[in-house]
Tab-separated table of C-alpha atoms in Angstrom:
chain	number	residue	atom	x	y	z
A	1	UNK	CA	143.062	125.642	93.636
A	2	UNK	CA	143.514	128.128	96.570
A	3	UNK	CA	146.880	127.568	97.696
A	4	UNK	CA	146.531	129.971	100.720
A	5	UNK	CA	146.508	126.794	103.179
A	6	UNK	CA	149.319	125.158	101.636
A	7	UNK	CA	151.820	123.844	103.882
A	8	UNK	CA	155.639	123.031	103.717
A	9	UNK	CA	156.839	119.097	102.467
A	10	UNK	CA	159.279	120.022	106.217
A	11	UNK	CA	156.506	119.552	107.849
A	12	UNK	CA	155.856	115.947	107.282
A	13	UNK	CA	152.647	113.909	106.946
A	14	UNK	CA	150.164	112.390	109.625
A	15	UNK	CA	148.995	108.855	109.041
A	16	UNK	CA	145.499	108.039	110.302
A	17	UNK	CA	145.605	104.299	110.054
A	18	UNK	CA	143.614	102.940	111.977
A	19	UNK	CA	143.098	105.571	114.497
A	20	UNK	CA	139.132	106.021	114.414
A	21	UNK	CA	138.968	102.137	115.671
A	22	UNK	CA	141.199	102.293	118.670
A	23	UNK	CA	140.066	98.309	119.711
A	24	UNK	CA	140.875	97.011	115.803
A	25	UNK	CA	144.431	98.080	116.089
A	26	UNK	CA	145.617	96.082	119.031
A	27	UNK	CA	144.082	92.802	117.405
A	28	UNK	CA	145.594	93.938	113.887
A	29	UNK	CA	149.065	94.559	115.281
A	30	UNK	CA	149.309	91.016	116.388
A	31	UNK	CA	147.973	89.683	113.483
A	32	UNK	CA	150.373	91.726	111.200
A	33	UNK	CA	152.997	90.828	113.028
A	34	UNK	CA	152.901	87.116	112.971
A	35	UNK	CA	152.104	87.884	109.419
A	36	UNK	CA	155.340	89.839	108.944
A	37	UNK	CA	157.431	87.121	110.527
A	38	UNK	CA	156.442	84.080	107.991
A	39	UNK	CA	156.932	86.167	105.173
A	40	UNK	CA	160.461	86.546	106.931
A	41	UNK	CA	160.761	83.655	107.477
A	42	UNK	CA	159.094	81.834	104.866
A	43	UNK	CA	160.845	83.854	101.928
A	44	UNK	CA	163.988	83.622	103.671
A	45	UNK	CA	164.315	79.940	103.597
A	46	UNK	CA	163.157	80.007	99.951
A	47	UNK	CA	166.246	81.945	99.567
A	48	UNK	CA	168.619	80.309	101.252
A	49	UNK	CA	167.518	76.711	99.722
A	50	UNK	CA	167.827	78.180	95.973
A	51	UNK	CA	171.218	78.896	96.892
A	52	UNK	CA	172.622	76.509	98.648
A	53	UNK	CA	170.751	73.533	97.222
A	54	UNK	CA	172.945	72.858	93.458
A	55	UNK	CA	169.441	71.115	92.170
A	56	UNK	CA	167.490	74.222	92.473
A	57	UNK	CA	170.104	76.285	90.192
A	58	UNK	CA	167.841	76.565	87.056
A	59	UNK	CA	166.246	79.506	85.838
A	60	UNK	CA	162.852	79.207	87.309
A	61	UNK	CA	164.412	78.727	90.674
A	62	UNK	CA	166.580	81.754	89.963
A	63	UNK	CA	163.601	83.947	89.039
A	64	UNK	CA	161.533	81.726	92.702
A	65	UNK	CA	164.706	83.460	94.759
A	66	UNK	CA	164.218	86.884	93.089
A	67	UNK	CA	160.659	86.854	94.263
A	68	UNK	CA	160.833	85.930	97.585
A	69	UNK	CA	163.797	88.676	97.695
A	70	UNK	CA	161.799	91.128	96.576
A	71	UNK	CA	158.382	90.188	98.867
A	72	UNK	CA	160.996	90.583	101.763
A	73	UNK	CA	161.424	94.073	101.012
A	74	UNK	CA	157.932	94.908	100.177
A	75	UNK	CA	156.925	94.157	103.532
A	76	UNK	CA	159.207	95.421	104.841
A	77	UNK	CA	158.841	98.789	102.966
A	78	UNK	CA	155.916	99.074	104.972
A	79	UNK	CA	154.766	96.851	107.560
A	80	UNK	CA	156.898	98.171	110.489
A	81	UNK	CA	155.414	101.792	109.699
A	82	UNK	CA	151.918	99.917	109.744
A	83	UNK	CA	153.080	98.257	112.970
A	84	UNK	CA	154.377	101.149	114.569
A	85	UNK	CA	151.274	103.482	113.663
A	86	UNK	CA	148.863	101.172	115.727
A	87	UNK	CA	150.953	102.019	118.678
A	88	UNK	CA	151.283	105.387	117.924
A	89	UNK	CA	147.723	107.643	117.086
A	90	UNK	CA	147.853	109.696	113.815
A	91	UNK	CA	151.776	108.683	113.108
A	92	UNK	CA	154.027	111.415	111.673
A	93	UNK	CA	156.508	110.326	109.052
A	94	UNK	CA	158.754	113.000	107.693
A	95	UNK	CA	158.260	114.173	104.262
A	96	UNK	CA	162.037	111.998	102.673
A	97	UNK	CA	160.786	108.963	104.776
A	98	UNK	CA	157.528	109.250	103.338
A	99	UNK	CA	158.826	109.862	99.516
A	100	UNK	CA	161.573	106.503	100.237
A	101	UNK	CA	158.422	104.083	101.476
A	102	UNK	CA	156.293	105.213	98.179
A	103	UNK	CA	159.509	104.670	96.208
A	104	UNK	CA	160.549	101.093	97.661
A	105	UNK	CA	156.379	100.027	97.746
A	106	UNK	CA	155.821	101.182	94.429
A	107	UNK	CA	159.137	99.679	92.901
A	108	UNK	CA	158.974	96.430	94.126
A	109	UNK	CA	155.220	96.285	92.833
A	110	UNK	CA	156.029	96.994	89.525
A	111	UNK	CA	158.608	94.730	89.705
A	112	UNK	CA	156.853	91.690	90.391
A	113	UNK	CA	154.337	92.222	88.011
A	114	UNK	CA	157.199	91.639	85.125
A	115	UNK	CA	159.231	89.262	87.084
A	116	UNK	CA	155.574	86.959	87.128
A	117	UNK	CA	155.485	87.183	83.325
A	118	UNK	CA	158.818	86.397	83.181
A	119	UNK	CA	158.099	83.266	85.036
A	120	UNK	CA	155.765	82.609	82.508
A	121	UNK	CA	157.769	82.865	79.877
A	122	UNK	CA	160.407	80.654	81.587
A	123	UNK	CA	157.555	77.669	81.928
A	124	UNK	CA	156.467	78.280	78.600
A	125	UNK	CA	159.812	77.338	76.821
A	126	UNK	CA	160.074	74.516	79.268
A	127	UNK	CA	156.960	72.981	78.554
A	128	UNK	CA	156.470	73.840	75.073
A	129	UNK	CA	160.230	74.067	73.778
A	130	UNK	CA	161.654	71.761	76.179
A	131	UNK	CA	164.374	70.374	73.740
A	132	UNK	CA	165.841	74.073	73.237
A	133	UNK	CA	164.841	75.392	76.986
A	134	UNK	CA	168.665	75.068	77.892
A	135	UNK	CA	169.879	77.287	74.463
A	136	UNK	CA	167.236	79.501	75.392
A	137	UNK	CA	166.965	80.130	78.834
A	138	UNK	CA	170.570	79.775	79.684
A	139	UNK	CA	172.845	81.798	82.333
A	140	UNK	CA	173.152	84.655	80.010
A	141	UNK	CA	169.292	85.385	79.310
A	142	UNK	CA	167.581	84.228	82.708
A	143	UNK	CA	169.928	86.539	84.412
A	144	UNK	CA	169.576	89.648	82.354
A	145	UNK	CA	165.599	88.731	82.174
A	146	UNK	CA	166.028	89.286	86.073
A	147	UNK	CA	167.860	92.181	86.013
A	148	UNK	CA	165.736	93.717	83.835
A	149	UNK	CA	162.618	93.537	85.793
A	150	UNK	CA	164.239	95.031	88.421
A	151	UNK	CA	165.508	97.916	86.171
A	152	UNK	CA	161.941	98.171	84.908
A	153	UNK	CA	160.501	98.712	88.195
A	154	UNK	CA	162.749	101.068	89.378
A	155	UNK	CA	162.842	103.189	86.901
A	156	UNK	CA	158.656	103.289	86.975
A	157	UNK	CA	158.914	104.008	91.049
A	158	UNK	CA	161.332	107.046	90.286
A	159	UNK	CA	159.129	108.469	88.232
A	160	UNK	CA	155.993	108.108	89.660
A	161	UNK	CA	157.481	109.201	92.999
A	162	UNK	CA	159.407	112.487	91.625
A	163	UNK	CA	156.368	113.108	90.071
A	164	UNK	CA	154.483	112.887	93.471
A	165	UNK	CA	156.797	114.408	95.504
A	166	UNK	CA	157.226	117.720	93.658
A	167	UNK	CA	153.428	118.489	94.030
A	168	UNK	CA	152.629	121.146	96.515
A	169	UNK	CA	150.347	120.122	99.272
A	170	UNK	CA	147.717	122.115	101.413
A	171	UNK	CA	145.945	121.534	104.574
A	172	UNK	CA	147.583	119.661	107.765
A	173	UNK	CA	148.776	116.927	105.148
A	174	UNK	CA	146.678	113.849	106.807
A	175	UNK	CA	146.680	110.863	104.605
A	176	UNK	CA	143.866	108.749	105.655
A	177	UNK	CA	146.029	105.609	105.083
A	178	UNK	CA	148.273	103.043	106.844
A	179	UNK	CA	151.519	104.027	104.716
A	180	UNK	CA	151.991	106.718	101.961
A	181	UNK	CA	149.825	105.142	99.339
A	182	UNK	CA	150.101	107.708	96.522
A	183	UNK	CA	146.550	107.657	95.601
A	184	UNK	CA	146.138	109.225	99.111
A	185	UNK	CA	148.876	111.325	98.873
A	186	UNK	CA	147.625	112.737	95.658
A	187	UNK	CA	144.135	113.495	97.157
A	188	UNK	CA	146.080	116.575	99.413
A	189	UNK	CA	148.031	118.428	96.187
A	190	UNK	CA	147.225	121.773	95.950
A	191	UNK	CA	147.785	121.424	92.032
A	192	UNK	CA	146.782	119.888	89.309
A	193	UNK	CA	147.287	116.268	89.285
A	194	UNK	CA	145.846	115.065	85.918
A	195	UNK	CA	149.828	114.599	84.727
A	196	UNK	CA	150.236	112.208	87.216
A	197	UNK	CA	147.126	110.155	86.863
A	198	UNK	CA	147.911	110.017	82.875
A	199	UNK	CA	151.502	108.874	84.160
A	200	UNK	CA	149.794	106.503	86.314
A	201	UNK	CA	147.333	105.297	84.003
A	202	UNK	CA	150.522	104.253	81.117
A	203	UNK	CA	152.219	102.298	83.732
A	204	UNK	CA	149.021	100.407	85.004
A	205	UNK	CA	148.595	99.517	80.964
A	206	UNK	CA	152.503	98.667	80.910
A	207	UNK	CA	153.136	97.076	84.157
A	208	UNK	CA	149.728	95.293	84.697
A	209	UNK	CA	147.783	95.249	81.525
A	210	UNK	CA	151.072	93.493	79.049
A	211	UNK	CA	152.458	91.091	82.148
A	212	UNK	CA	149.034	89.813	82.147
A	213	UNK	CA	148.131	89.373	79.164
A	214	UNK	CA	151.939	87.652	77.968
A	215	UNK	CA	150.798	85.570	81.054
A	216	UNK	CA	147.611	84.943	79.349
A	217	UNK	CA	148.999	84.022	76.269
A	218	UNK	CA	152.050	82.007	77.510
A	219	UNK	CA	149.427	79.742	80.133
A	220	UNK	CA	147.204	78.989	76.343
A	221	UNK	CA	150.370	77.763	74.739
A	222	UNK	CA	151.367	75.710	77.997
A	223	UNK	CA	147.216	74.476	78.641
A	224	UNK	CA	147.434	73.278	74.836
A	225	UNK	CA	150.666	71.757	75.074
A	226	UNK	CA	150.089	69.526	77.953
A	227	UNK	CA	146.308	68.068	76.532
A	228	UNK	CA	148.400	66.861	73.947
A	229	UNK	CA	151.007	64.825	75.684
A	230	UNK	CA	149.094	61.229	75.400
A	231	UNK	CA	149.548	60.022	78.964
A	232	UNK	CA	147.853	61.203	81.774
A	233	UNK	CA	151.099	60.827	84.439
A	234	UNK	CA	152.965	62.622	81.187
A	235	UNK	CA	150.072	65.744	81.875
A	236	UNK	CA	150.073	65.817	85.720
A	237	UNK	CA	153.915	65.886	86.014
A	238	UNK	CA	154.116	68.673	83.023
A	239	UNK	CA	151.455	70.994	85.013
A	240	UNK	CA	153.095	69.784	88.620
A	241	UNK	CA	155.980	72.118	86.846
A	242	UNK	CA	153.934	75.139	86.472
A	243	UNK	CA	151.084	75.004	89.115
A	244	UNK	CA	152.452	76.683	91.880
A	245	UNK	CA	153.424	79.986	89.367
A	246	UNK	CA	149.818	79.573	88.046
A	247	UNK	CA	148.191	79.984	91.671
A	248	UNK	CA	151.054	82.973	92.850
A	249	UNK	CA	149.667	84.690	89.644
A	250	UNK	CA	145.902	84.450	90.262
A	251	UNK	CA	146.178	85.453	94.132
A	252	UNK	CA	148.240	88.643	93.116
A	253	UNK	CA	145.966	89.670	90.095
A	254	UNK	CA	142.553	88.167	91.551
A	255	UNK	CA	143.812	90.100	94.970
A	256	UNK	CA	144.327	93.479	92.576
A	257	UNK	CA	141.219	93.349	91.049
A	258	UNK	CA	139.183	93.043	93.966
A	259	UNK	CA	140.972	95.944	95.686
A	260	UNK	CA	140.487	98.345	92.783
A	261	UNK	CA	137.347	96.385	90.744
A	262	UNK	CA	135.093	97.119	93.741
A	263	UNK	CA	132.166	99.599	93.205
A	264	UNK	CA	132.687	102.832	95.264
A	265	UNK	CA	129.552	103.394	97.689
A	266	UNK	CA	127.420	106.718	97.211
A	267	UNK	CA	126.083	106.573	100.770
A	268	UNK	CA	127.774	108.538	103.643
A	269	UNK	CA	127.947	105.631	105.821
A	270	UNK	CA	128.891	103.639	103.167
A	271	UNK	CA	131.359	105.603	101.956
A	272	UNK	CA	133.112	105.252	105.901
A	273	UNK	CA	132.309	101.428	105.787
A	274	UNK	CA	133.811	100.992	102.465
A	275	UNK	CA	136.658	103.710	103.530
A	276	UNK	CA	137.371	100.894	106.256
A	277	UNK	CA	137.091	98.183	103.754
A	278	UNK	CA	139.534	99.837	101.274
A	279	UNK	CA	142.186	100.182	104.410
A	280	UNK	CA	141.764	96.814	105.658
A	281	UNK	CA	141.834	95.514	101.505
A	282	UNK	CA	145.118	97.128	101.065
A	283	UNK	CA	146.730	96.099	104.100
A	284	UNK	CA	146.638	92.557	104.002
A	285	UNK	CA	147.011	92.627	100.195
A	286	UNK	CA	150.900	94.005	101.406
A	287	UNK	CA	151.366	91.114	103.805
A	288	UNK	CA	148.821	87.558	102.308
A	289	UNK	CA	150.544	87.827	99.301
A	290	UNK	CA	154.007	87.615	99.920
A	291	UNK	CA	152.903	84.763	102.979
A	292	UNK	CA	151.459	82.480	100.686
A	293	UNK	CA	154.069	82.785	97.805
A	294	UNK	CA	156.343	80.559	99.525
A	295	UNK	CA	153.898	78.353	100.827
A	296	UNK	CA	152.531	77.861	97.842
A	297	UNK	CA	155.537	77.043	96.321
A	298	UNK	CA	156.833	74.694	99.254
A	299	UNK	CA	153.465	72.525	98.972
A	300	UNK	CA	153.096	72.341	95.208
A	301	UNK	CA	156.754	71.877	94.238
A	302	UNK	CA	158.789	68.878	95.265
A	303	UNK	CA	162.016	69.688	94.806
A	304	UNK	CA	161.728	72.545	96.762
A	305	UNK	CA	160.264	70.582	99.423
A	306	UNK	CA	162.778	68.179	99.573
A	307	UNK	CA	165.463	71.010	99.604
A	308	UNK	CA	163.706	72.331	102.966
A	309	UNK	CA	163.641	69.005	104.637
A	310	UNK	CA	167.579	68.508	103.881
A	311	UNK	CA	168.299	72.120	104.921
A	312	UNK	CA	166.038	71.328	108.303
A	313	UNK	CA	168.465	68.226	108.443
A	314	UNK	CA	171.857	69.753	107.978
């Protein structure tokens, strides 16, 4: 590629946003915003109730805390850049901002993904082993199990982000996104980028494809489990247990599927509708997500609820 236009990584990146429909962003800063203050607030009593509340210290509450932790910083890894670039037309973010909001967005992604099968795992033993769940899900592997999924994600963000970064880029380095998505980012290397969509294409098998399928797998086991308890109050209080996970794992994958399953239009104005469509997809796939994780959880779970109301009390 002609590298005769390329431009120095000092020199920052403009967002576009929203910037071509002026009257959407004042309505979609509200709406993000209130957005962006349940997920505060929602995930933050979540946290604060599976650690002050002694009945909630069990594994899957453990693993409950670590999620809402890390939806916290997700959104917040990019929602007050989103906010602040429908005040401000075509935003500017310099070049190490940029590379820290693909780094934090990417890792806590990947993250999740494991932490969910995790989860899985964790109701699987309970429901199916339940006479060896404490031996096996005890202090010393629920914690680790944690840690590791952490570790896991990390490690995938630093790659995929060094990898990224080091590209050379050309033009006046627009990404015609809210945030630095690094499909967009890719789109203005002056180089070939076929390294990093093999790189990208390995973690997508490892960090989507095997969480989904051990999900898969560990929800058969639990389904077949609980049609043979004989009573039907013994099978809705074994699935009460494992319901709310269930539904957090079909809005995050059903959510991912439609953002990237969708067929890409051939027309011109198409193309700009679905461009629109794409932008709007991934935006409130950051921010409905992490909302409805603790509701979710908080409607379908009643110790949890009874935690809030006794927190609400004190």
């Amino acid at each position: 590629m002609d590298r005769s236009n390329q431009t120095s990584p000092g020199a920052g990146f403009i967002l576009l946003g929203l910037s071509a429909h002026p009257r959407l962003e004042k309505m979609f800063f509200v709406l993000i915003l209130l957005m962006y203050l349940v997920i505060l607030l929602g995930n933050g009593v979540l946290i604060l109730v599976t650690v002050l509340d002694s009945h909630l210290h069990t594994p899957m509450y453990f693993f409950l805390g670590n999620l809402s932790f890390l939806d916290i910083c997700y959104t917040t890894s990019s929602v007050p850049l989103i906010l602040d670039s429908f005040l401000t037309p075509r935003k500017t973010i310099p070049f190490s901002a940029c590379a820290v909001q693909m780094f934090l967005s990417f890792a806590m992604g990947a993250t999740e993904c494991v932490l969910l099968g995790m989860m899985a795992f964790d109701r699987y033993v309970a429901i199916c082993n339940p006479l060896r769940y404490p031996v096996v899900m005890s202090k010393a592997a629920y914690v680790p199990m944690a840690a590791g999924s952490w570790a896991a994600g990390v490690t995938n963000s630093v790659v995929q982000t060094s990898q990224a970064m080091r590209l050379p880029f050309c033009g006046d380095n627009v990404i015609n996104h809210f945030t630095c998505e690094i499909l967009a980012v890719l789109k203005l290397a002056c180089a070939d980028i076929s390294i990093n969509v093999m790189s990208m294409v390995v973690a997508n098998v490892i960090f989507l494809g095997v969480p989904v399928l051990f999900i898969f797998v560990s929800y058969v086991f639990i389904i077949a489990t609980i049609l043979r308890i004989p009573s039907a109050e013994g099978r809705k209080k074994a699935f009460s247990t494992c319901s709310a996970h269930l539904t957090v794992v079909v809005v995050f994958y059903g959510t991912i599927l439609f953002m990237y399953g969708k067929p890409k239009s051939k027309d011109p104005l198409g193309a700009d509708k679905q461009d629109l469509s794409d932008k709007l997809t991934s935006l409130f796939y950051g921010v409905v997500t992490p909302m409805l994780n603790p509701i979710i959880y908080s409607l379908r779970n009643k110790d949890v609820k009874t935690a809030v109301r006794n927190l609400v009390r004190q």
